[in-house]
PDB file of C-alpha atoms in Angstrom:
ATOM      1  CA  UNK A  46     125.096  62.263 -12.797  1.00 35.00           C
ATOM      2  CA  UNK A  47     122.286  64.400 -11.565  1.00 30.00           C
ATOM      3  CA  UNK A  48     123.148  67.950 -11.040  1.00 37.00           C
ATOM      4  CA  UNK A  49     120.093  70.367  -9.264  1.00 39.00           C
ATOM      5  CA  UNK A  50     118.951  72.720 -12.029  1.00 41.00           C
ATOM      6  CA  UNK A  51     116.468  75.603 -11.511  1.00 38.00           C
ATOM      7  CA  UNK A  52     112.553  74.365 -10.304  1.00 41.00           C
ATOM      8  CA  UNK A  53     111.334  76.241 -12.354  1.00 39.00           C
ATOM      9  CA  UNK A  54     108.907  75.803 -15.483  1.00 38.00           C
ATOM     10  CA  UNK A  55     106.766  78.945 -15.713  1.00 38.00           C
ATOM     11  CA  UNK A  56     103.145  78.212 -15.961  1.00 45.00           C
ATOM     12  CA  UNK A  57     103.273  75.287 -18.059  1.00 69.00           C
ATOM     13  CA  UNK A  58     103.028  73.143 -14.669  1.00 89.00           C
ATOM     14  CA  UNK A  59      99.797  74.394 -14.067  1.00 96.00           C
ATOM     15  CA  UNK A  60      96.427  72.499 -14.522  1.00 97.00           C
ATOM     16  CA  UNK A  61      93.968  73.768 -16.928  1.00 97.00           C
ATOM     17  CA  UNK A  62      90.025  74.637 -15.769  1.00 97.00           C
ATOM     18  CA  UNK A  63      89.526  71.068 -17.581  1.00 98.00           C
ATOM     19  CA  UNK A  64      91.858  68.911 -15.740  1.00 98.00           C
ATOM     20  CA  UNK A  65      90.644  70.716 -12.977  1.00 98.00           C
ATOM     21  CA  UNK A  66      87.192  70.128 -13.111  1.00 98.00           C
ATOM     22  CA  UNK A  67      88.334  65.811 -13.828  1.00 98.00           C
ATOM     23  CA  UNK A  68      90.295  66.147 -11.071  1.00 98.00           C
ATOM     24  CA  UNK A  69      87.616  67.373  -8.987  1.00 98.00           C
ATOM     25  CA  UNK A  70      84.899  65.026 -10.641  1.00 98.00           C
ATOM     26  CA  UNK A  71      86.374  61.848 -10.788  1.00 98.00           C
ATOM     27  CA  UNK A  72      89.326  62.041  -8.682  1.00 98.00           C
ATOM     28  CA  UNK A  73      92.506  61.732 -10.746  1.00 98.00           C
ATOM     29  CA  UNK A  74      93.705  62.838 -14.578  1.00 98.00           C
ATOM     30  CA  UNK A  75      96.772  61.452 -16.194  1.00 98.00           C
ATOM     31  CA  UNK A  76      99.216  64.573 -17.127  1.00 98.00           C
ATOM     32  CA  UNK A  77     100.929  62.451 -20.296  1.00 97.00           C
ATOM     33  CA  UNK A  78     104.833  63.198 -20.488  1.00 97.00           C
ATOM     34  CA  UNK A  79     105.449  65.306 -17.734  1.00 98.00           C
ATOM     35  CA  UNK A  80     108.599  63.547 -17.476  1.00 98.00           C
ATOM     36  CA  UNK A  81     111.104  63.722 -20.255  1.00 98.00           C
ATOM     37  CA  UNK A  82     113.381  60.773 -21.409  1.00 98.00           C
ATOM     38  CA  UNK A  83     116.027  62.069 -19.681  1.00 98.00           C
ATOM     39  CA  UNK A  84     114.380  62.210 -16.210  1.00 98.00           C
ATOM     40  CA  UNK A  85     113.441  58.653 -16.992  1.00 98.00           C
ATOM     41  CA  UNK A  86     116.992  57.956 -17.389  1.00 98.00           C
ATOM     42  CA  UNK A  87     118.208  59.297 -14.430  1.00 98.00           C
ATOM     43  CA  UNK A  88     115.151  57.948 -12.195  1.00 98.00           C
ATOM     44  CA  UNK A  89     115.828  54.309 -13.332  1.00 98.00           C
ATOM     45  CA  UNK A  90     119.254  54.629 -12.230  1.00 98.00           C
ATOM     46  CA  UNK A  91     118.290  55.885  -9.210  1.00 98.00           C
ATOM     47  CA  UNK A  92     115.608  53.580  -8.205  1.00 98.00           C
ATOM     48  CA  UNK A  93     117.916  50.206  -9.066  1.00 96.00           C
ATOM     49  CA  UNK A  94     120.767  51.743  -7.241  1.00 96.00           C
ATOM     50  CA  UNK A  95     118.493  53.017  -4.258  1.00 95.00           C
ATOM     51  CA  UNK A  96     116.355  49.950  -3.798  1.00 96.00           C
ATOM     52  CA  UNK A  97     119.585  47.540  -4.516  1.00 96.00           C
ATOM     53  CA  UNK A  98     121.251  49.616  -1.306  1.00 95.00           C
ATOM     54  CA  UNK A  99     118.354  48.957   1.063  1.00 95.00           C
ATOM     55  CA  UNK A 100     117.876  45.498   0.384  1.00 96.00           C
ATOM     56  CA  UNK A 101     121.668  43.868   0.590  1.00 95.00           C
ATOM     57  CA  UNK A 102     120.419  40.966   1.996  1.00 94.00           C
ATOM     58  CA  UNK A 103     117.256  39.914   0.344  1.00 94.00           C
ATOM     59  CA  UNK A 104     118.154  40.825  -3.628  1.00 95.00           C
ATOM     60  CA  UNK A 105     114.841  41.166  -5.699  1.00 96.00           C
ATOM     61  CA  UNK A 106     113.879  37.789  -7.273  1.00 95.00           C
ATOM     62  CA  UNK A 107     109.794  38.901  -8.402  1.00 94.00           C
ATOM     63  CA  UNK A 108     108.625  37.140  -4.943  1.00 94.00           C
ATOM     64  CA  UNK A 109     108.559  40.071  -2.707  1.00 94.00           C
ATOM     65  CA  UNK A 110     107.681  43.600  -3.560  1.00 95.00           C
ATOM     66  CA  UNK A 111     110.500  46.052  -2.931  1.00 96.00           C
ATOM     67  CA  UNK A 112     110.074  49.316  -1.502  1.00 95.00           C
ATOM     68  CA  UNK A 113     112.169  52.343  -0.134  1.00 94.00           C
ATOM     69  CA  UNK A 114     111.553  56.001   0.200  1.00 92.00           C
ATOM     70  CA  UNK A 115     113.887  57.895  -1.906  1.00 94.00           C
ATOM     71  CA  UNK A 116     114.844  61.071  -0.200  1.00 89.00           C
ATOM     72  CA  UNK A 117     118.236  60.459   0.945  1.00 84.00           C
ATOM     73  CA  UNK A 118     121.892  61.884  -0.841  1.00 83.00           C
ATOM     74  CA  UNK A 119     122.107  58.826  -2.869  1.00 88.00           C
ATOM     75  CA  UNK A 120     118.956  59.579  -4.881  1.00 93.00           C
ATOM     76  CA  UNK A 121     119.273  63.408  -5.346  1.00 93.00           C
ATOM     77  CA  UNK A 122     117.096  63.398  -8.151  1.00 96.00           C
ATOM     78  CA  UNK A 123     113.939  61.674  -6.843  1.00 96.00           C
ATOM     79  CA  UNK A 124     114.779  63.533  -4.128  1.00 93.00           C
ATOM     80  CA  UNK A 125     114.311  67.105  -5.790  1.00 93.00           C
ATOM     81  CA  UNK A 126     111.248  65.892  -7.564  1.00 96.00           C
ATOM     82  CA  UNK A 127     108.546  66.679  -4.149  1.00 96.00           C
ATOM     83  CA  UNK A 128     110.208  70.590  -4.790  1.00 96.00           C
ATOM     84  CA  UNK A 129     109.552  70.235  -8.726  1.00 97.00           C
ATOM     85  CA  UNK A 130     106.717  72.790  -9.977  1.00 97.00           C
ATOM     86  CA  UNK A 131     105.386  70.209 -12.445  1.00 98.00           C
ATOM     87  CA  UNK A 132     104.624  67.949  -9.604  1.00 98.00           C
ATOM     88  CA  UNK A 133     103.678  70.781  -6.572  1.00 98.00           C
ATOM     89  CA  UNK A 134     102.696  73.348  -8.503  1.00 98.00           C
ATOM     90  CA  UNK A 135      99.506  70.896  -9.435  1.00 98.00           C
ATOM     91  CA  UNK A 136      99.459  70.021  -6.280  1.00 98.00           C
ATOM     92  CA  UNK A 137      98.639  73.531  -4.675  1.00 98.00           C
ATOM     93  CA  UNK A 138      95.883  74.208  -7.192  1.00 98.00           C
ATOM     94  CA  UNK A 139      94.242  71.112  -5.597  1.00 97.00           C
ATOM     95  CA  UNK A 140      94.703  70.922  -2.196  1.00 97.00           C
ATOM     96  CA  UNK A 141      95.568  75.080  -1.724  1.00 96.00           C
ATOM     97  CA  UNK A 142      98.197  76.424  -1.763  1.00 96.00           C
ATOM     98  CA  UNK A 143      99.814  75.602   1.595  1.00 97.00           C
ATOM     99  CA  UNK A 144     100.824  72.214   1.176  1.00 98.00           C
ATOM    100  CA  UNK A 145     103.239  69.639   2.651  1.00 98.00           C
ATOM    101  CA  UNK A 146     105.505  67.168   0.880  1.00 97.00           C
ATOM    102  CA  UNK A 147     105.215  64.662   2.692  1.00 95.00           C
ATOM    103  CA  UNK A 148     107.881  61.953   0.590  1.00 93.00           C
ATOM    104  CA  UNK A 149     108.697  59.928  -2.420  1.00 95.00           C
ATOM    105  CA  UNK A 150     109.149  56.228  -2.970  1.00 96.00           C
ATOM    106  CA  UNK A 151     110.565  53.308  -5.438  1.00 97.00           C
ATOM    107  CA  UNK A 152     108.678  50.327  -5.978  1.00 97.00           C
ATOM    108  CA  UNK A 153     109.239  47.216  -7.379  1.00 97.00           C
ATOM    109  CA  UNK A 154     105.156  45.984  -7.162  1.00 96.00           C
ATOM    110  CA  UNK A 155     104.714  42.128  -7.675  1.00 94.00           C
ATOM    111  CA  UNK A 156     101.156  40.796  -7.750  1.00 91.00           C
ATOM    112  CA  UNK A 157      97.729  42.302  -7.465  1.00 95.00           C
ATOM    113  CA  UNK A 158      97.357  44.846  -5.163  1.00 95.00           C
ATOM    114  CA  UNK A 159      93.298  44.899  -4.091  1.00 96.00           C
ATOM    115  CA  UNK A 160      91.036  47.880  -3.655  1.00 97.00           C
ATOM    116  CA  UNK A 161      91.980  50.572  -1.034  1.00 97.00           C
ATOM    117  CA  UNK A 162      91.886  54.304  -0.498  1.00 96.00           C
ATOM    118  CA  UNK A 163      95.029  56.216   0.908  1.00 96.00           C
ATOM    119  CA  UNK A 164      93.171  57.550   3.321  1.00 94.00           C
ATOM    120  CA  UNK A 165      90.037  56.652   5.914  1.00 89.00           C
ATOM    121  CA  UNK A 166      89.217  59.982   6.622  1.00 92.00           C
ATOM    122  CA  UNK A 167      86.452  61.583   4.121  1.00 92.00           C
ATOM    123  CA  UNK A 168      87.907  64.864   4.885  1.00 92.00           C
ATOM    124  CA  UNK A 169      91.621  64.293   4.707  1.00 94.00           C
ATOM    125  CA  UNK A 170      92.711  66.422   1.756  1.00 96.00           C
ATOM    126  CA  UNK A 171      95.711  65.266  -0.251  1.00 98.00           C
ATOM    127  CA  UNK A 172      97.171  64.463  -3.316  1.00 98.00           C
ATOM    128  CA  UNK A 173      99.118  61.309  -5.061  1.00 98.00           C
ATOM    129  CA  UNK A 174     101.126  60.937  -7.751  1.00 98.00           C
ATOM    130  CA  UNK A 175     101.736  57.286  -9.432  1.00 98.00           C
ATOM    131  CA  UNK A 176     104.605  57.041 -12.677  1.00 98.00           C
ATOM    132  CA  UNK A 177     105.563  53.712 -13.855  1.00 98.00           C
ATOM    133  CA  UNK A 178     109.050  53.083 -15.439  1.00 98.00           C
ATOM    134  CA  UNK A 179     107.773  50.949 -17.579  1.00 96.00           C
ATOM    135  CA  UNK A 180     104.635  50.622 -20.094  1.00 97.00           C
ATOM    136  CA  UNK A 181     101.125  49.469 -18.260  1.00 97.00           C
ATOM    137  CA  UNK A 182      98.291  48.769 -19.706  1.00 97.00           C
ATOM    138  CA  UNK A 183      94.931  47.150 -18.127  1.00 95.00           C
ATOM    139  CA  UNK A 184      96.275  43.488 -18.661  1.00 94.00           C
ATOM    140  CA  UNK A 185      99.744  44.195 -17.331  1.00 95.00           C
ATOM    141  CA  UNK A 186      99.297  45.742 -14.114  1.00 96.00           C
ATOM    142  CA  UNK A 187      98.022  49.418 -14.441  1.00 97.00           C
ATOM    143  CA  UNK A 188      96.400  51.436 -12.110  1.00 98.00           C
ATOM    144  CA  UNK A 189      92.931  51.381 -11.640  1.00 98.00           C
ATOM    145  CA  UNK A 190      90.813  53.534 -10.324  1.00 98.00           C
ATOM    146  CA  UNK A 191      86.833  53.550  -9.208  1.00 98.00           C
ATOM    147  CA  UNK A 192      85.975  57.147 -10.481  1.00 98.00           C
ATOM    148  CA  UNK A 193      84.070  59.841  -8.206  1.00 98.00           C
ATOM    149  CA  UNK A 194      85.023  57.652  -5.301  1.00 98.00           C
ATOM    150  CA  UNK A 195      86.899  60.181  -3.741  1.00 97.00           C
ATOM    151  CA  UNK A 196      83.490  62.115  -3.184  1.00 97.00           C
ATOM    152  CA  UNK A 197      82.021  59.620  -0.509  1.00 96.00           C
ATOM    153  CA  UNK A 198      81.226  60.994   2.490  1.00 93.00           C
ATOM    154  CA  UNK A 199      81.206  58.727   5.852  1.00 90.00           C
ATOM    155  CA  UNK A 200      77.746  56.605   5.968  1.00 93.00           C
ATOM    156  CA  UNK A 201      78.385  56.073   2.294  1.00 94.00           C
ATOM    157  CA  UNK A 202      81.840  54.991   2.908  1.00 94.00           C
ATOM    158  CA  UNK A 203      81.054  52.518   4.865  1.00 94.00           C
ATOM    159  CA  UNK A 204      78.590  51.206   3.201  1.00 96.00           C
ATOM    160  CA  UNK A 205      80.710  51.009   0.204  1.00 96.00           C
ATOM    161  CA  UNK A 206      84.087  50.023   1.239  1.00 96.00           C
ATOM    162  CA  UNK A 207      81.778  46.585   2.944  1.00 96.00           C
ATOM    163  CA  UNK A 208      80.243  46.318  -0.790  1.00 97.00           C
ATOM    164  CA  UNK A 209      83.965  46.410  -2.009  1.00 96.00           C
ATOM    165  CA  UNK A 210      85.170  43.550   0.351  1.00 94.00           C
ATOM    166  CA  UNK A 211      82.744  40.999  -0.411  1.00 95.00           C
ATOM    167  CA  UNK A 212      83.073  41.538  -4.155  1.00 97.00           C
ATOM    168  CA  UNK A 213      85.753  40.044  -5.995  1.00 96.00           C
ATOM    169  CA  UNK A 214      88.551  42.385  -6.981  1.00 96.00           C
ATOM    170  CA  UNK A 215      88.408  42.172 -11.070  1.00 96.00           C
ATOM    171  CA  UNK A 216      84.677  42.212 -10.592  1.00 97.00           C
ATOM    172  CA  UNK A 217      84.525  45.512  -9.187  1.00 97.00           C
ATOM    173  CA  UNK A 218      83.662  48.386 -11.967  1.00 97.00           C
ATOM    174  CA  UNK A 219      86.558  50.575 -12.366  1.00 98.00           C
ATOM    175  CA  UNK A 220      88.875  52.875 -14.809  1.00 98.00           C
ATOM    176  CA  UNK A 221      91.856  51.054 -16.194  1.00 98.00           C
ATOM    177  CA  UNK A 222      94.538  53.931 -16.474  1.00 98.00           C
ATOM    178  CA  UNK A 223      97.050  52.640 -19.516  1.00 98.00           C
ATOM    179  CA  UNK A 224     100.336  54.799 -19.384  1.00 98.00           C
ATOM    180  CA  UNK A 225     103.696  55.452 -21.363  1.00 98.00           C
ATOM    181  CA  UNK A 226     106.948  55.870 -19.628  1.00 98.00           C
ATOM    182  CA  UNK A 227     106.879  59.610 -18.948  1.00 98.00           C
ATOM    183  CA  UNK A 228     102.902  59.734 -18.391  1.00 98.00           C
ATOM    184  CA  UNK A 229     101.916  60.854 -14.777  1.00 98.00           C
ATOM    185  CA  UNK A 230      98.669  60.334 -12.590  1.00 98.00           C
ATOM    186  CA  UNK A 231      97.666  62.074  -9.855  1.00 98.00           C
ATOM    187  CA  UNK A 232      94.906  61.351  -7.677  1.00 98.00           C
ATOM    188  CA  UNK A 233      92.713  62.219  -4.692  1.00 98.00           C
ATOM    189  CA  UNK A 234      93.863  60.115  -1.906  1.00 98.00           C
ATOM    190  CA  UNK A 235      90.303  59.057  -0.929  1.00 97.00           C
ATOM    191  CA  UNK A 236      90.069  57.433  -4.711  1.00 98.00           C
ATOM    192  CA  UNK A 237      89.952  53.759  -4.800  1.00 98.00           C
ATOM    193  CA  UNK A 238      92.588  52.275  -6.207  1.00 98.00           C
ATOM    194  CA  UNK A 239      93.763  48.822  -7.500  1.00 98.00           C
ATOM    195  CA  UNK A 240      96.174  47.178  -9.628  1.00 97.00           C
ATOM    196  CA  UNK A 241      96.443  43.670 -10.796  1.00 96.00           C
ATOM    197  CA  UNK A 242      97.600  41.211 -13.861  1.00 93.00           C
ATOM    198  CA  UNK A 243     100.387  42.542 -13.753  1.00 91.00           C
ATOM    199  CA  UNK A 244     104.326  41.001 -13.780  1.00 87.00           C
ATOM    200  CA  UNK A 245     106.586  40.221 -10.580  1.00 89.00           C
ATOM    201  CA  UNK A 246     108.566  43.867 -11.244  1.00 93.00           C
ATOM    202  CA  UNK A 247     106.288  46.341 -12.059  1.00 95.00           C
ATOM    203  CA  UNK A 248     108.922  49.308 -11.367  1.00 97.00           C
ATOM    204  CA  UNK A 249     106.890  53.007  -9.993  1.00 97.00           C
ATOM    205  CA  UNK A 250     107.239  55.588  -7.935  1.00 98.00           C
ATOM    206  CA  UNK A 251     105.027  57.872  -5.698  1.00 98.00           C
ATOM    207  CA  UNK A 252     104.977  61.392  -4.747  1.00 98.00           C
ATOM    208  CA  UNK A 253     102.808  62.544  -2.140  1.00 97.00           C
ATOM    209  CA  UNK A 254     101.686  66.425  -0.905  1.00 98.00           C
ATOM    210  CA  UNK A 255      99.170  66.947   1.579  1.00 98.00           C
ATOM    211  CA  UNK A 256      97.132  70.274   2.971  1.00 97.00           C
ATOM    212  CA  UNK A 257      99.148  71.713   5.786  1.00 97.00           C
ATOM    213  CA  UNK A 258      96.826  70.630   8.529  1.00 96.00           C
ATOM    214  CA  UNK A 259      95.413  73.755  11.101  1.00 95.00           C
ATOM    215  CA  UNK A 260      93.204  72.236  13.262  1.00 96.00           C
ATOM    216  CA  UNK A 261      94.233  69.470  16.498  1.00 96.00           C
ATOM    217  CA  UNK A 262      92.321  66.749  14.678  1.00 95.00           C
ATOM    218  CA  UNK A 263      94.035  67.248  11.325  1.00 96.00           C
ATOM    219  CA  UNK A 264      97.560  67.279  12.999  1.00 97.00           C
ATOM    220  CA  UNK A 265      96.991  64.217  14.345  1.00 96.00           C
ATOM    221  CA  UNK A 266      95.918  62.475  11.102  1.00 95.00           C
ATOM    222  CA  UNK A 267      99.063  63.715   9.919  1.00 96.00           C
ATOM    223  CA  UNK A 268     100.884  62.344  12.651  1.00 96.00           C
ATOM    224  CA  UNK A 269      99.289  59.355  12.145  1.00 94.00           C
ATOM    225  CA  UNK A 270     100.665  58.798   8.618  1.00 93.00           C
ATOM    226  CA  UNK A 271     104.200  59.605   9.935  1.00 93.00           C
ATOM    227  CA  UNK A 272     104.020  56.429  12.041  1.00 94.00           C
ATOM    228  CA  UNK A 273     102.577  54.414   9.667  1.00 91.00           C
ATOM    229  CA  UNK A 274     104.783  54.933   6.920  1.00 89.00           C
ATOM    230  CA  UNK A 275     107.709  54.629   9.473  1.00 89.00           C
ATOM    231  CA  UNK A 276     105.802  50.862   9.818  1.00 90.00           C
ATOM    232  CA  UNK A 277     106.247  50.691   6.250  1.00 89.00           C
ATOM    233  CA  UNK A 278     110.486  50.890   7.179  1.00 86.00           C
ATOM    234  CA  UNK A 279     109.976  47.766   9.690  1.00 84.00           C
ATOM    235  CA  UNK A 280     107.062  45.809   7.323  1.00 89.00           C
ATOM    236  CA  UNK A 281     109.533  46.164   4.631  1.00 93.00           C
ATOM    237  CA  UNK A 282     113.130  45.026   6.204  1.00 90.00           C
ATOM    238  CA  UNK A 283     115.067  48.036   4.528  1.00 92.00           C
ATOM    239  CA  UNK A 284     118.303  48.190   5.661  1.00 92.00           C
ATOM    240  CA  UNK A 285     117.660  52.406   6.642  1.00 89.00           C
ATOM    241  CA  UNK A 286     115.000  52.501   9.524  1.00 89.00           C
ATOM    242  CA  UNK A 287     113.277  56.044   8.962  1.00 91.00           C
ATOM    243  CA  UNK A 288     112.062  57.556   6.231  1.00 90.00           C
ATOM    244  CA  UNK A 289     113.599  60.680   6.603  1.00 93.00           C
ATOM    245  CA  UNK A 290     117.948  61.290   5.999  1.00 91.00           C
ATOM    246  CA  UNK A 291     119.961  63.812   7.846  1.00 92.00           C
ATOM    247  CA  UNK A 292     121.008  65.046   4.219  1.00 92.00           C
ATOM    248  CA  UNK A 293     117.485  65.541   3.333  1.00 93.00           C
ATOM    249  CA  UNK A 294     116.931  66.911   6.837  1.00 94.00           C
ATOM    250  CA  UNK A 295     120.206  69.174   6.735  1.00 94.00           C
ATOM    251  CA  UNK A 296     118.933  70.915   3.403  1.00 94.00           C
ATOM    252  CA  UNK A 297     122.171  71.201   1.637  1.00 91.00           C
ATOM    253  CA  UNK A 298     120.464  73.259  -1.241  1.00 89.00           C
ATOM    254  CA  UNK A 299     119.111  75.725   0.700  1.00 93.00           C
ATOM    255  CA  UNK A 300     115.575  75.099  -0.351  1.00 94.00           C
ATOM    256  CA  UNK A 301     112.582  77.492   0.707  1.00 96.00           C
ATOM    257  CA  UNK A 302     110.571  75.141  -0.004  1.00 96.00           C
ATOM    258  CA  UNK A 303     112.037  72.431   1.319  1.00 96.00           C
ATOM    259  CA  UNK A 304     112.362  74.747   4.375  1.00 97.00           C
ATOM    260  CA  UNK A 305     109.645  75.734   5.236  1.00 97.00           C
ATOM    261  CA  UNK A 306     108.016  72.152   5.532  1.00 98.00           C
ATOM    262  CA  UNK A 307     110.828  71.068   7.725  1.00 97.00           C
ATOM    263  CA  UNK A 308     110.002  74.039   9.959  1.00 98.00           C
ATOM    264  CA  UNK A 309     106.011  73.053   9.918  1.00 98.00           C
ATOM    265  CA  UNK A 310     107.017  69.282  11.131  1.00 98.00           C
ATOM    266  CA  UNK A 311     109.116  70.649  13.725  1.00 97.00           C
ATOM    267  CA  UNK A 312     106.157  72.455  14.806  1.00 97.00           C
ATOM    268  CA  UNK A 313     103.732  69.628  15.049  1.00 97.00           C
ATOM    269  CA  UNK A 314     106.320  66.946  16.386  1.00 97.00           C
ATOM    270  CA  UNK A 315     106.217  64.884  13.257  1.00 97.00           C
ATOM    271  CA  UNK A 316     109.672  64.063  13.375  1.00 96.00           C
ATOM    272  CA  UNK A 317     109.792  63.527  16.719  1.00 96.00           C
ATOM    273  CA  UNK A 318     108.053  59.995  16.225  1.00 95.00           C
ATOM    274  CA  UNK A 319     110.222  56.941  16.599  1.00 92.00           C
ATOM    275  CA  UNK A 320     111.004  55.573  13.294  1.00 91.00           C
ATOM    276  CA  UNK A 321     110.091  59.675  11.001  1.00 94.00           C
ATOM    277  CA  UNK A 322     113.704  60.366  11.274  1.00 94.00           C
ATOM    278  CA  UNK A 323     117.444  59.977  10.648  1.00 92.00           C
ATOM    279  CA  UNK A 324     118.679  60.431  14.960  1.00 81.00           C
TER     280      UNK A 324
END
C-alpha cells in the first residue's frame, strides 16, 4: 500500500545543460529509469484498480481506449507524482519556475493515434510527460515524435499542420521513441506527436505542468484546457464527471505545493467551470 514519503531527491532530478539544450532543440528527451521497479509496481496497481472503478459498466475488452485522470484518494500514488521533484523539478527548468500542475491520467491506448500537437497556440508554454507500463518499441506502439516541431511559429504552422493532414500518417518523417518500463519522456506540448502499430492495451500515463499564465490571453488558454479536458470526462463515459476530487481538492497532506496551485485556480476561476471540479 502506498504510503507518502518525502518529495524529495536532491539535485539528481535536475536536467543537465545537455538534456537541456535537446529539450530545447528538438522538443522532448527520454530521462531512462526515472521510475524504479517499485513505483512501477505500485502504479500498475493503481491504474487497473482506478480505470476498473470508472468504467463498471463498459469493462475493457481492447475495443475502446480507456481513460481516467488519476488524482483522486483511491490512486494516492499517481496522485503524489505531479508534486514529485523528478517529474516538476524538470519541469520548472523548462517552462520557469512558476509552474502549474495541471493533472495526471491512466490510459489504456488501443489503435493508432494520428499526428497532433497538445496545443494550437505557438506560444503556449508547457510541458508533457508520457511513461508506458509496458515495453514499446517503433512496431508496437511507441511514441513518435516529429523533432524541432515544437519551434513553428504561426504561418509555418499552418502551413505545416495542412502538409500533415493530407499525408498519410506512417509516411510522415518522424522519431520513433523505444522505451523500457521505468523510462520517461517529456516533451514540449507544441511537438507533434503520434503513435501507431501498436496492441489493443497499450497501458501509459501522462503528467502535465504548464507556465502559470500572467497575462488575460494566457488565462484564458488555460481556461480553455480546463473545459476541454472536463469534455474528455463526458467523451469518455467515466463513471466520476470532473477531473478534479474533493480529496485532492481538500489537500489532506498539507502540500505547499499542491497549495499554492489550488490557490492560483481559485484566482483565475478554473475550477469554477462546469465539469473542473468535485461540487
Amino acid at each position: 500500500r502506498y504510503k507518502e514519503k518525502p518529495s524529495s531527491m536532491g539535485n539528481s532530478s535536475e536536467l543537465c545543460t545537455d538534456q537541456l539544450q535537446h529539450f530545447a532543440t528538438f522538443g522532448y528527451i527520454i530521462l531512462r529509469q526515472l521510475l524504479t521497479p517499485e513505483d512501477l509496481k505500485i502504479l500498475a496497481v493503481e491504474l487497473d484498480q482506478g480505470l476498473d472503478a470508472q468504467f463498471p459498466h463498459n469493462p475493457f475488452d481492447g475495443s475502446q481506449r480507456h481513460w481516467s485522470r488519476m488524482t483522486d484518494e483511491t490512486t494516492p500514488f499517481f496522485a503524489s507524482l505531479m508534486e514529485d521533484v523528478r517529474f516538476l523539478t524538470p519541469a520548472q527548468q523548462i517552462c520557469g519556475e512558476d509552474v502549474l500542475g495541471i493533472g495526471i491520467d491512466a490510459n489504456r491506448y488501443i489503435g493508432d493515434t494520428g499526428w497532433h500537437p497538445d496545443t494550437g497556440n505557438a506560444q503556449q508554454i508547457a510541458v508533457k510527460y508520457i511513461f508506458y507500463l509496458d515495453p514499446v518499441t517503433a512496431k508496437t506502439g511507441a511514441l513518435r515524435v516529429i523533432p524541432g516541431s515544437h519551434l513553428l511559429q504561426e504561418t509555418e504552422r499552418q502551413i505545416f499542420s495542412k502538409g500533415i493532414q493530407n499525408t498519410s500518417l506512417q509516411e510522415v518523417p518522424c522519431q520513433a521513441i523505444n522505451t523500457a518500463p521505468g523510462d520517461v519522456i517529456a516533451f514540449d506540448i507544441r511537438t507533434w506527436h503520434a503513435s501507431y502499430g501498436g496492441g489493443r492495451n497499450r497501458r501509459a500515463c501522462n503528467l502535465d505542468y504548464f507556465q502559470n499564465p500572467k497575462a488575460s490571453d494566457e488565462i484564458e488558454l488555460l481556461l480553455q484546457l480546463g473545459r476541454s479536458h472536463a469534455s474528455s470526462v463526458n467523451h469518455f463515459d467515466t463513471k466520476r464527471k470532473f477531473n478534479y476530487s474533493k480529496n485532492w481538492l481538500e489537500n489532506p497532506h498539507q502540500s505547499q505545493i499542491r497549495q499554492c496551485w489550488i490557490d492560483r485556480f481559485n484566482e483565475i476561476g478554473y475550477f469554477d467551470q462546469l465539469g473542473v471540479a468535485e461540487l
